Tab-separated table of C-alpha atoms and ligand atoms in Angstrom:
chain	number	residue	atom	x	y	z
A	1302	MET	CA	0.000	0.000	0.000
A	1303	THR	CA	1.232	3.497	-0.764
A	1304	LEU	CA	-0.190	6.960	-0.204
A	1305	PRO	CA	-2.813	7.877	0.797
A	1306	LEU	CA	-2.413	5.799	3.964
A	1307	SER	CA	-5.668	5.007	5.651
A	1308	HIS	CA	-6.408	6.307	9.142
A	1309	PRO	CA	-10.103	5.375	9.314
A	1310	ALA	CA	-10.807	6.170	12.957
A	1311	LEU	CA	-8.917	9.437	12.854
A	1312	THR	CA	-10.632	10.464	9.637
A	1313	ALA	CA	-14.062	9.686	11.081
A	1314	THR	CA	-13.441	11.441	14.407
A	1315	ASP	CA	-11.406	14.431	13.351
A	1316	PRO	CA	-11.280	14.954	9.599
A	1317	GLU	CA	-9.563	18.316	10.024
A	1318	LEU	CA	-6.610	16.755	11.844
A	1319	ALA	CA	-6.628	13.725	9.540
A	1320	ALA	CA	-6.258	16.039	6.568
A	1321	LEU	CA	-3.198	17.633	8.150
A	1322	VAL	CA	-1.628	14.208	8.723
A	1323	ALA	CA	-2.344	13.254	5.111
A	1324	ALA	CA	-0.796	16.505	3.904
A	1325	GLU	CA	2.334	15.850	5.959
A	1326	GLU	CA	2.567	12.310	4.573
A	1327	GLN	CA	2.382	13.721	1.058
A	1328	LEU	CA	4.981	16.390	1.844
A	1329	GLN	CA	7.405	13.815	3.265
A	1330	ALA	CA	6.823	11.632	0.192
A	1331	ASP	CA	7.353	14.387	-2.376
A	1332	THR	CA	10.338	16.243	-0.937
A	1333	LEU	CA	14.050	15.618	-0.657
A	1334	ARG	CA	14.498	15.725	3.096
A	1335	LEU	CA	18.061	16.676	3.945
A	1336	ILE	CA	17.830	17.708	7.600
A	1337	PRO	CA	20.496	15.451	9.119
A	1338	SER	CA	18.635	14.860	12.387
A	1339	GLU	CA	15.510	13.606	10.621
A	1340	ASN	CA	14.659	10.285	9.036
A	1341	TYR	CA	11.800	7.993	8.055
A	1342	ALA	CA	10.745	5.542	10.768
A	1343	SER	CA	9.450	2.231	9.477
A	1344	ARG	CA	5.778	1.329	9.491
A	1345	ALA	CA	6.515	-1.175	12.265
A	1346	VAL	CA	8.031	1.575	14.430
A	1347	LEU	CA	5.077	3.874	13.718
A	1348	GLU	CA	2.592	1.135	14.534
A	1349	ALA	CA	4.298	0.375	17.851
A	1350	SER	CA	4.179	4.109	18.684
A	1351	GLY	CA	0.429	4.117	18.216
A	1352	THR	CA	-0.499	1.196	20.443
A	1353	VAL	CA	-2.559	0.868	23.638
A	1354	LEU	CA	0.711	0.661	25.557
A	1355	GLN	CA	0.303	4.417	25.857
A	1356	ASN	CA	-2.718	3.877	28.132
A	1357	LYS	CA	-0.552	2.496	30.927
A	1358	TYR	CA	1.275	4.252	33.754
A	1359	SER	CA	4.515	2.511	34.712
A	1360	GLU	CA	6.514	4.727	37.055
A	1361	GLY	CA	9.538	2.774	38.211
A	1362	TYR	CA	11.485	0.060	36.414
A	1363	PRO	CA	10.604	-3.522	35.397
A	1364	GLY	CA	9.793	-5.536	38.529
A	1365	ARG	CA	9.785	-2.378	40.687
A	1366	ARG	CA	6.773	-0.312	39.612
A	1367	TYR	CA	4.451	1.961	41.525
A	1368	TYR	CA	1.404	0.768	39.555
A	1369	GLU	CA	-0.030	-2.725	39.070
A	1370	GLY	CA	-0.893	-4.319	35.745
A	1371	GLN	CA	2.644	-4.340	34.348
A	1372	GLN	CA	2.578	-7.947	33.061
A	1373	ASN	CA	3.213	-6.866	29.485
A	1374	ILE	CA	4.851	-3.490	29.985
A	1375	ASP	CA	7.699	-4.957	32.033
A	1376	GLN	CA	8.437	-7.351	29.204
A	1377	VAL	CA	8.350	-4.553	26.640
A	1378	GLU	CA	10.849	-2.474	28.599
A	1379	ARG	CA	13.097	-5.468	29.344
A	1380	LEU	CA	13.131	-6.270	25.633
A	1381	ALA	CA	14.095	-2.720	24.687
A	1382	VAL	CA	16.843	-2.634	27.336
A	1383	ALA	CA	18.253	-6.033	26.307
A	1384	ARG	CA	18.271	-5.021	22.648
A	1385	ALA	CA	20.015	-1.728	23.408
A	1386	MET	CA	22.657	-3.523	25.469
A	1387	ALA	CA	23.246	-6.106	22.744
A	1388	LEU	CA	23.307	-3.647	19.845
A	1389	PHE	CA	25.687	-1.158	21.421
A	1390	GLY	CA	27.614	-3.621	23.619
A	1391	VAL	CA	26.942	-1.721	26.851
A	1392	GLU	CA	26.546	-2.923	30.429
A	1393	HIS	CA	23.491	-0.814	31.198
A	1394	ALA	CA	20.726	0.908	29.249
A	1395	ASN	CA	17.877	3.148	30.364
A	1396	VAL	CA	15.254	3.570	27.646
A	1397	GLN	CA	12.916	5.911	29.538
A	1398	PRO	CA	14.174	9.457	28.764
A	1399	TYR	CA	11.466	11.319	26.857
A	1400	SER	CA	13.967	12.801	24.424
A	1401	GLY	CA	17.560	14.014	24.119
A	1402	SER	CA	17.315	17.119	26.281
A	1403	PRO	CA	15.726	15.327	29.266
A	1404	ALA	CA	18.276	12.527	28.842
A	1405	ASN	CA	21.122	15.028	29.091
A	1406	LEU	CA	19.500	16.813	32.000
A	1407	ALA	CA	19.327	13.461	33.813
A	1408	VAL	CA	23.079	13.076	33.286
A	1409	TYR	CA	23.735	16.398	35.045
A	1410	LEU	CA	21.385	15.372	37.819
A	1411	ALA	CA	23.345	12.155	38.258
A	1412	PHE	CA	26.843	13.621	38.284
A	1413	ALA	CA	26.822	17.335	39.180
A	1414	GLU	CA	25.397	19.669	41.808
A	1415	PRO	CA	23.751	22.953	40.798
A	1416	GLY	CA	26.398	25.615	40.247
A	1417	GLU	CA	29.166	23.142	39.519
A	1418	THR	CA	31.173	23.366	36.332
A	1419	VAL	CA	30.226	21.372	33.249
A	1420	MET	CA	31.861	21.465	29.852
A	1421	GLY	CA	30.712	20.919	26.277
A	1422	MET	CA	31.071	22.212	22.772
A	1423	ALA	CA	29.639	25.702	22.222
A	1424	LEU	CA	26.320	25.646	20.373
A	1425	PRO	CA	27.477	27.915	17.506
A	1426	MET	CA	30.503	25.677	17.007
A	1427	GLY	CA	28.334	22.603	16.493
A	1428	GLY	CA	27.444	21.582	20.056
A	1429	HIS	CA	23.989	21.241	21.597
A	1430	LEU	CA	21.974	23.548	23.838
A	1431	THR	CA	22.111	20.995	26.648
A	1432	HIS	CA	25.901	20.817	26.652
A	1433	GLY	CA	26.008	23.791	29.023
A	1434	TRP	CA	25.021	26.593	26.621
A	1435	GLY	CA	23.898	29.755	28.396
A	1436	VAL	CA	20.235	29.947	27.395
A	1437	SER	CA	19.638	26.320	28.386
A	1438	ALA	CA	18.877	25.223	31.945
A	1439	THR	CA	22.143	23.290	31.693
A	1440	GLY	CA	24.019	26.575	31.314
A	1441	THR	CA	22.118	28.467	33.992
A	1442	TRP	CA	21.762	25.832	36.711
A	1443	PHE	CA	25.344	24.738	36.112
A	1444	ARG	CA	28.437	26.726	35.209
A	1445	GLY	CA	28.981	25.896	31.556
A	1446	VAL	CA	32.398	26.257	29.996
A	1447	GLN	CA	32.631	25.729	26.294
A	1448	TYR	CA	35.177	24.549	23.755
A	1449	GLY	CA	34.966	24.993	19.998
A	1450	VAL	CA	36.703	24.088	16.786
A	1451	ARG	CA	39.729	25.712	15.191
A	1452	GLN	CA	38.896	28.459	12.724
A	1453	ASP	CA	41.440	27.238	10.181
A	1454	THR	CA	40.470	23.546	10.170
A	1455	GLY	CA	36.946	23.371	11.570
A	1456	LEU	CA	38.212	20.565	13.825
A	1457	VAL	CA	38.334	20.189	17.611
A	1458	ASP	CA	41.676	21.323	19.021
A	1459	PHE	CA	42.441	18.803	21.764
A	1460	ASP	CA	45.223	20.956	23.220
A	1461	GLU	CA	42.623	23.683	23.767
A	1462	VAL	CA	40.119	21.207	25.246
A	1463	ARG	CA	42.754	19.780	27.620
A	1464	GLU	CA	43.930	23.229	28.717
A	1465	LEU	CA	40.356	24.373	29.393
A	1466	ALA	CA	39.442	21.152	31.212
A	1467	LEU	CA	42.500	21.269	33.471
A	1468	LYS	CA	41.895	24.937	34.242
A	1469	GLU	CA	38.129	24.660	34.872
A	1470	ARG	CA	37.987	21.112	36.342
A	1471	PRO	CA	34.433	20.306	35.106
A	1472	LYS	CA	32.472	17.521	36.765
A	1473	VAL	CA	31.059	16.461	33.419
A	1474	ILE	CA	32.461	16.753	29.888
A	1475	PHE	CA	30.173	16.316	26.892
A	1476	CYS	CA	31.504	15.357	23.490
A	1477	GLY	CA	29.341	15.177	20.392
A	1478	GLY	CA	26.938	17.725	18.988
A	1479	THR	CA	24.519	18.659	16.251
A	1480	ALA	CA	26.629	20.088	13.440
A	1481	LEU	CA	29.817	18.028	13.484
A	1482	PRO	CA	30.765	16.632	10.104
A	1483	ARG	CA	33.820	14.752	11.343
A	1484	THR	CA	34.550	11.590	13.329
A	1485	ILE	CA	34.502	12.161	17.087
A	1486	ASP	CA	37.739	11.098	18.753
A	1487	PHE	CA	36.222	9.529	21.868
A	1488	ALA	CA	39.615	8.230	23.055
A	1489	ALA	CA	41.113	11.730	23.076
A	1490	PHE	CA	38.166	13.102	25.063
A	1491	ALA	CA	38.393	10.173	27.502
A	1492	GLU	CA	42.051	10.847	28.182
A	1493	ILE	CA	41.269	14.481	29.019
A	1494	ALA	CA	38.287	13.529	31.176
A	1495	ARG	CA	40.469	11.076	33.120
A	1496	GLU	CA	43.167	13.708	33.590
A	1497	CYS	CA	40.755	16.205	35.133
A	1498	GLY	CA	38.526	13.678	36.924
A	1499	ALA	CA	35.380	14.395	34.894
A	1500	VAL	CA	32.633	12.054	33.802
A	1501	LEU	CA	32.788	11.769	30.002
A	1502	VAL	CA	29.425	11.784	28.275
A	1503	ALA	CA	29.294	10.933	24.583
A	1504	ASP	CA	26.161	12.477	23.091
A	1505	VAL	CA	25.832	10.359	19.968
A	1506	ALA	CA	22.276	11.367	19.080
A	1507	HIS	CA	23.213	12.198	15.507
A	1508	ILE	CA	25.416	9.195	14.861
A	1509	ALA	CA	23.829	6.403	16.922
A	1510	GLY	CA	22.693	4.592	13.794
A	1511	LEU	CA	26.138	4.912	12.254
A	1512	ILE	CA	27.688	3.439	15.402
A	1513	ALA	CA	25.151	0.591	15.454
A	1514	GLY	CA	25.888	-0.081	11.805
A	1515	GLY	CA	29.662	0.057	12.199
A	1516	ALA	CA	30.062	3.249	10.175
A	1517	HIS	CA	31.440	5.365	13.042
A	1518	PRO	CA	33.730	4.241	15.899
A	1519	SER	CA	31.913	3.341	19.097
A	1520	PRO	CA	32.280	5.433	22.252
A	1521	VAL	CA	31.718	2.351	24.426
A	1522	PRO	CA	35.342	1.671	25.382
A	1523	HIS	CA	35.908	5.329	26.247
A	1524	ALA	CA	32.814	7.121	27.561
A	1525	ASP	CA	31.366	6.757	31.049
A	1526	VAL	CA	27.898	7.552	29.767
A	1527	ILE	CA	26.384	7.505	26.289
A	1528	SER	CA	23.381	9.666	25.578
A	1529	THR	CA	21.363	9.301	22.398
A	1530	THR	CA	18.056	10.086	20.845
A	1531	THR	CA	16.441	7.235	18.965
A	1532	HIS	CA	14.910	8.950	15.941
A	1533	LYS	CA	17.846	10.260	13.929
A	1534	THR	CA	20.208	7.876	12.130
A	1535	LEU	CA	18.865	5.111	14.413
A	1536	ARG	CA	15.497	5.485	12.646
A	1537	GLY	CA	13.299	4.849	15.676
A	1538	PRO	CA	10.571	6.848	17.412
A	1539	ARG	CA	11.061	10.248	19.055
A	1540	GLY	CA	12.759	9.155	22.257
A	1541	ALA	CA	16.122	8.709	23.928
A	1542	MET	CA	18.339	6.316	25.831
A	1543	LEU	CA	21.152	6.591	28.337
A	1544	MET	CA	23.750	3.837	28.335
A	1545	SER	CA	26.637	3.328	30.723
A	1546	ARG	CA	28.968	1.018	32.492
A	1547	GLU	CA	27.375	-0.928	35.355
A	1548	GLU	CA	29.074	1.309	37.937
A	1549	HIS	CA	26.926	4.262	36.820
A	1550	ALA	CA	23.676	2.319	36.339
A	1551	LYS	CA	22.100	3.241	39.683
A	1552	ALA	CA	22.947	6.925	39.390
A	1553	ILE	CA	21.526	7.126	35.864
A	1554	ASP	CA	18.336	5.246	36.699
A	1555	LYS	CA	17.720	7.316	39.825
A	1556	ALA	CA	18.247	10.533	37.896
A	1557	VAL	CA	15.796	9.597	35.127
A	1558	PHE	CA	13.174	8.348	37.590
A	1559	PRO	CA	12.321	9.676	40.123
A	1560	GLY	CA	14.845	12.481	39.638
A	1561	LEU	CA	13.497	14.010	36.468
A	1562	GLN	CA	10.592	12.127	34.967
A	1563	GLY	CA	7.359	10.410	35.904
A	1564	GLY	CA	5.862	7.544	33.946
A	1565	PRO	CA	7.757	6.366	30.893
A	1566	HIS	CA	6.017	6.558	27.521
A	1567	ASN	CA	5.503	2.828	27.062
A	1568	GLN	CA	4.419	3.094	23.445
A	1569	THR	CA	7.720	4.833	22.717
A	1570	THR	CA	9.639	2.178	24.640
A	1571	ALA	CA	7.974	-0.424	22.415
A	1572	ALA	CA	8.838	1.488	19.261
A	1573	ILE	CA	12.435	1.849	20.458
A	1574	ALA	CA	12.540	-1.941	20.890
A	1575	VAL	CA	11.346	-2.368	17.307
A	1576	ALA	CA	13.903	0.105	15.969
A	1577	LEU	CA	16.698	-1.642	17.868
A	1578	HIS	CA	15.571	-4.958	16.379
A	1579	GLU	CA	15.668	-3.403	12.905
A	1580	ALA	CA	19.091	-1.889	13.569
A	1581	ALA	CA	20.436	-5.309	14.529
A	1582	GLN	CA	19.687	-6.711	11.057
A	1583	PRO	CA	22.490	-7.037	8.485
A	1584	SER	CA	20.614	-4.646	6.154
A	1585	PHE	CA	21.023	-1.871	8.724
A	1586	ARG	CA	24.804	-2.165	8.433
A	1587	ASP	CA	24.416	-1.586	4.690
A	1588	TYR	CA	22.177	1.379	5.450
A	1589	ALA	CA	24.697	2.985	7.806
A	1590	GLN	CA	27.572	2.503	5.348
A	1591	SER	CA	25.441	3.958	2.537
A	1592	VAL	CA	24.535	7.028	4.614
A	1593	VAL	CA	28.242	7.838	4.923
A	1594	ALA	CA	29.076	6.949	1.316
A	1595	ASN	CA	26.239	9.203	0.130
A	1596	ALA	CA	27.359	12.082	2.369
A	1597	ARG	CA	30.942	11.795	1.111
A	1598	ALA	CA	29.797	11.680	-2.514
A	1599	LEU	CA	27.479	14.644	-1.967
A	1600	ALA	CA	30.268	16.622	-0.274
A	1601	ASP	CA	32.579	15.945	-3.227
A	1602	GLU	CA	29.917	17.081	-5.683
A	1603	LEU	CA	29.281	20.270	-3.692
A	1604	LEU	CA	32.995	21.031	-3.453
A	1605	ALA	CA	33.265	20.556	-7.221
A	1606	ARG	CA	30.549	23.206	-7.582
A	1607	GLY	CA	32.537	25.683	-5.487
A	1608	PHE	CA	30.710	25.354	-2.170
A	1609	ASP	CA	32.597	25.991	1.066
A	1610	LEU	CA	32.100	23.100	3.489
A	1611	VAL	CA	33.082	23.435	7.145
A	1612	SER	CA	36.133	21.215	7.768
A	1613	GLY	CA	36.357	20.645	4.008
A	1614	GLY	CA	33.950	17.709	3.826
A	1615	THR	CA	32.468	14.989	5.962
A	1616	ASP	CA	33.211	11.652	7.641
A	1617	ASN	CA	29.631	10.958	8.650
A	1618	HIS	CA	26.055	11.744	7.624
A	1619	LEU	CA	26.261	15.530	7.873
A	1620	ILE	CA	27.545	18.428	5.807
A	1621	LEU	CA	27.748	22.004	7.082
A	1622	MET	CA	27.780	24.492	4.208
A	1623	ASP	CA	29.091	28.037	4.698
A	1624	LEU	CA	27.305	30.113	2.064
A	1625	THR	CA	29.294	33.292	2.747
A	1626	PRO	CA	31.272	33.011	-0.528
A	1627	LYS	CA	28.002	32.598	-2.434
A	1628	GLU	CA	26.708	35.813	-0.824
A	1629	VAL	CA	23.395	34.122	0.051
A	1630	PRO	CA	22.445	34.094	3.759
A	1631	GLY	CA	21.668	30.630	5.134
A	1632	LYS	CA	18.067	31.476	5.951
A	1633	VAL	CA	17.374	32.860	2.480
A	1634	ALA	CA	18.878	29.710	0.946
A	1635	ALA	CA	16.996	27.360	3.283
A	1636	LYS	CA	13.649	28.995	2.562
A	1637	ALA	CA	14.267	28.990	-1.204
A	1638	LEU	CA	15.337	25.337	-1.129
A	1639	ASP	CA	12.169	24.537	0.807
A	1640	ARG	CA	10.168	26.079	-2.030
A	1641	ALA	CA	12.180	23.854	-4.380
A	1642	GLY	CA	11.174	20.733	-2.436
A	1643	ILE	CA	14.551	20.382	-0.722
A	1644	VAL	CA	14.216	20.548	3.052
A	1645	VAL	CA	17.292	21.753	4.960
A	1646	ASN	CA	17.849	23.921	8.011
A	1647	TYR	CA	19.757	27.180	8.263
A	1648	ASN	CA	22.608	26.882	10.721
A	1649	THR	CA	25.433	28.867	12.223
A	1650	VAL	CA	28.924	28.008	11.056
A	1651	PRO	CA	31.910	28.223	13.428
A	1652	TYR	CA	32.942	31.864	14.032
A	1653	ASP	CA	29.779	32.990	12.252
A	1654	PRO	CA	29.635	36.801	12.033
A	1655	ARG	CA	25.861	36.572	11.562
A	1656	LYS	CA	23.187	35.869	14.207
A	1657	PRO	CA	21.794	32.362	14.971
A	1658	PHE	CA	18.350	33.316	13.623
A	1659	ASP	CA	19.930	34.586	10.398
A	1660	PRO	CA	23.205	32.686	10.064
A	1661	SER	CA	25.678	32.047	7.256
A	1662	GLY	CA	25.169	28.369	6.697
A	1663	ILE	CA	22.851	25.516	5.968
A	1664	ARG	CA	23.106	22.030	7.432
A	1665	ILE	CA	22.301	19.011	5.313
A	1666	GLY	CA	22.610	15.249	5.653
A	1667	THR	CA	21.881	11.937	4.010
A	1668	PRO	CA	19.974	9.729	6.534
A	1669	SER	CA	16.531	10.271	4.987
A	1670	LEU	CA	17.443	10.031	1.329
A	1671	THR	CA	19.413	6.863	2.061
A	1672	SER	CA	16.369	5.385	3.810
A	1673	ARG	CA	14.540	5.880	0.516
A	1674	GLY	CA	17.200	3.964	-1.386
A	1675	LEU	CA	19.056	6.790	-3.087
A	1676	GLY	CA	22.715	5.955	-3.675
A	1677	THR	CA	25.985	7.648	-4.568
A	1678	GLU	CA	24.893	7.717	-8.218
A	1679	HIS	CA	22.192	10.242	-7.287
A	1680	MET	CA	24.411	12.670	-5.387
A	1681	ALA	CA	25.458	14.660	-8.466
A	1682	ALA	CA	21.788	15.423	-9.116
A	1683	VAL	CA	21.211	16.352	-5.462
A	1684	ALA	CA	24.223	18.701	-5.492
A	1685	GLU	CA	23.063	20.190	-8.770
A	1686	TRP	CA	19.608	20.917	-7.319
A	1687	ILE	CA	21.154	22.515	-4.236
A	1688	ASP	CA	23.410	24.602	-6.455
A	1689	ARG	CA	20.538	25.745	-8.658
A	1690	GLY	CA	18.394	26.412	-5.572
A	1691	VAL	CA	21.026	28.526	-3.815
A	1692	THR	CA	21.793	30.459	-7.001
A	1693	ALA	CA	18.075	31.015	-7.587
A	1694	ALA	CA	17.703	32.159	-3.963
A	1695	GLY	CA	20.338	34.834	-4.532
A	1696	ALA	CA	18.743	35.926	-7.802
A	1697	GLY	CA	15.108	35.786	-6.636
A	1698	ASP	CA	14.486	33.301	-9.460
A	1699	GLU	CA	11.226	31.574	-8.433
A	1700	GLU	CA	10.840	29.873	-11.805
A	1701	THR	CA	13.968	27.767	-11.279
A	1702	LEU	CA	12.770	26.807	-7.793
A	1703	THR	CA	9.469	25.622	-9.271
A	1704	THR	CA	11.305	23.606	-11.945
A	1705	VAL	CA	13.613	22.004	-9.375
A	1706	ARG	CA	10.612	21.136	-7.199
A	1707	ALA	CA	9.044	19.185	-10.064
A	1708	GLU	CA	12.316	17.374	-10.824
A	1709	VAL	CA	12.771	16.478	-7.145
A	1710	ALA	CA	9.209	15.150	-6.866
A	1711	GLU	CA	9.719	13.008	-9.968
A	1712	LEU	CA	12.801	11.304	-8.514
A	1713	MET	CA	11.243	10.919	-5.089
A	1714	ALA	CA	8.187	9.219	-6.581
A	1715	ALA	CA	10.484	6.434	-7.777
A	1716	TYR	CA	11.880	5.860	-4.250
A	1717	PRO	CA	9.022	5.236	-1.814
A	1718	ALA	CA	9.774	6.100	1.780
A	1719	PRO	CA	9.717	3.653	4.680
A	1720	GLY	CA	6.732	4.367	6.881
A	1721	LEU	CA	4.806	5.888	4.002
A	1722	THR	CA	4.397	2.550	2.295
A	1723	ILE	CA	3.251	-0.782	3.654
B	3051	DSN	N1	17.402	19.334	17.202
B	3051	DSN	C1	18.417	18.344	16.928
B	3051	DSN	C2	19.102	18.576	15.640
B	3051	DSN	O1	18.427	18.990	14.714
B	3051	DSN	O2	20.293	18.330	15.506
B	3051	DSN	C3	19.359	18.221	18.036
B	3051	DSN	O3	18.688	18.010	19.218
């Protein structure tokens, strides 16, 4: 079955909302979705997310709940935990965090007192709000100190990180982020964390699927705690997990519940279990490798068209484009590309002279297009569309954007998306 998907009860009860869902399904089918933190969850994951498991309250952990009637829910959560432990090779997994930000907040709760120093990559350099950035609770309730990347290379300078860590003595160091196109050197971060006595947290939200599929080194031998969302390259539902060595299990569990959250979202736990099962299949390894191969091919094609890429390319699923040389602001480009059926997000680039709400760059990635089956042979066309879209954005050329939109839709129609087909 392909679009339109049938949602009979929803359509009967609330046709207005059903129409919006149908429109979103069509939009996701027709467009080239390049936001690197997005993906297409499978129909199985979506079905699990929409089950009666959501009717149940389950505060606590399997075998130790504050509500009765957990005969099935306990098994669901145990399954998700066991699959997470097996897939990532960790000693402990907590699958209850509602999403990435609560997961990271739970980490602070477990390992730092309010006012203590925590360290992470600065948001405009590619970090995440919850890595101690000022406007986030993590940067106001704790004392956030921030490292960046070198202006000349776009890469983390480990001498700078070490110097800062030894001077500031943070309780927690976060590595990882949201706009990092290069491999994260977990071993180098671990050495620094050991030297200054900090807990090292690897936030692998963006690359969890790549790690599961063997396309990015694993943080497991190096990090004390691993934080991840489950809906990006991992292709699961909107949710998160915290994984750790056994020695930190109690602290993590206590911080998630009762420290931060109430009842877990059992339907999400179930969908996470399904996604972890899917990620354990051999085909997921092929997927992860293809995501990276596509990103590399796309980066090469963009470089050949004169685009400036932060760090000069990519090792993973993500490309950060600095449009300064093209004299088109990131937001103008992103909005024009959206009109052309190419969905990206505007993004700061390191040392951006422009403001975060009107920055110099756009951030793109290959998880979604790879889920649809596009391969390296398509990346020249994708780069060409981006090039035409950015040029048209600068020239106010709406006709080209309309033409590109039709070309994009034609290709996308030949590559049905998981979740939008049965
Ligand atoms: N909002 C996510 C992203 O787009 O990278 C990070 O949490």
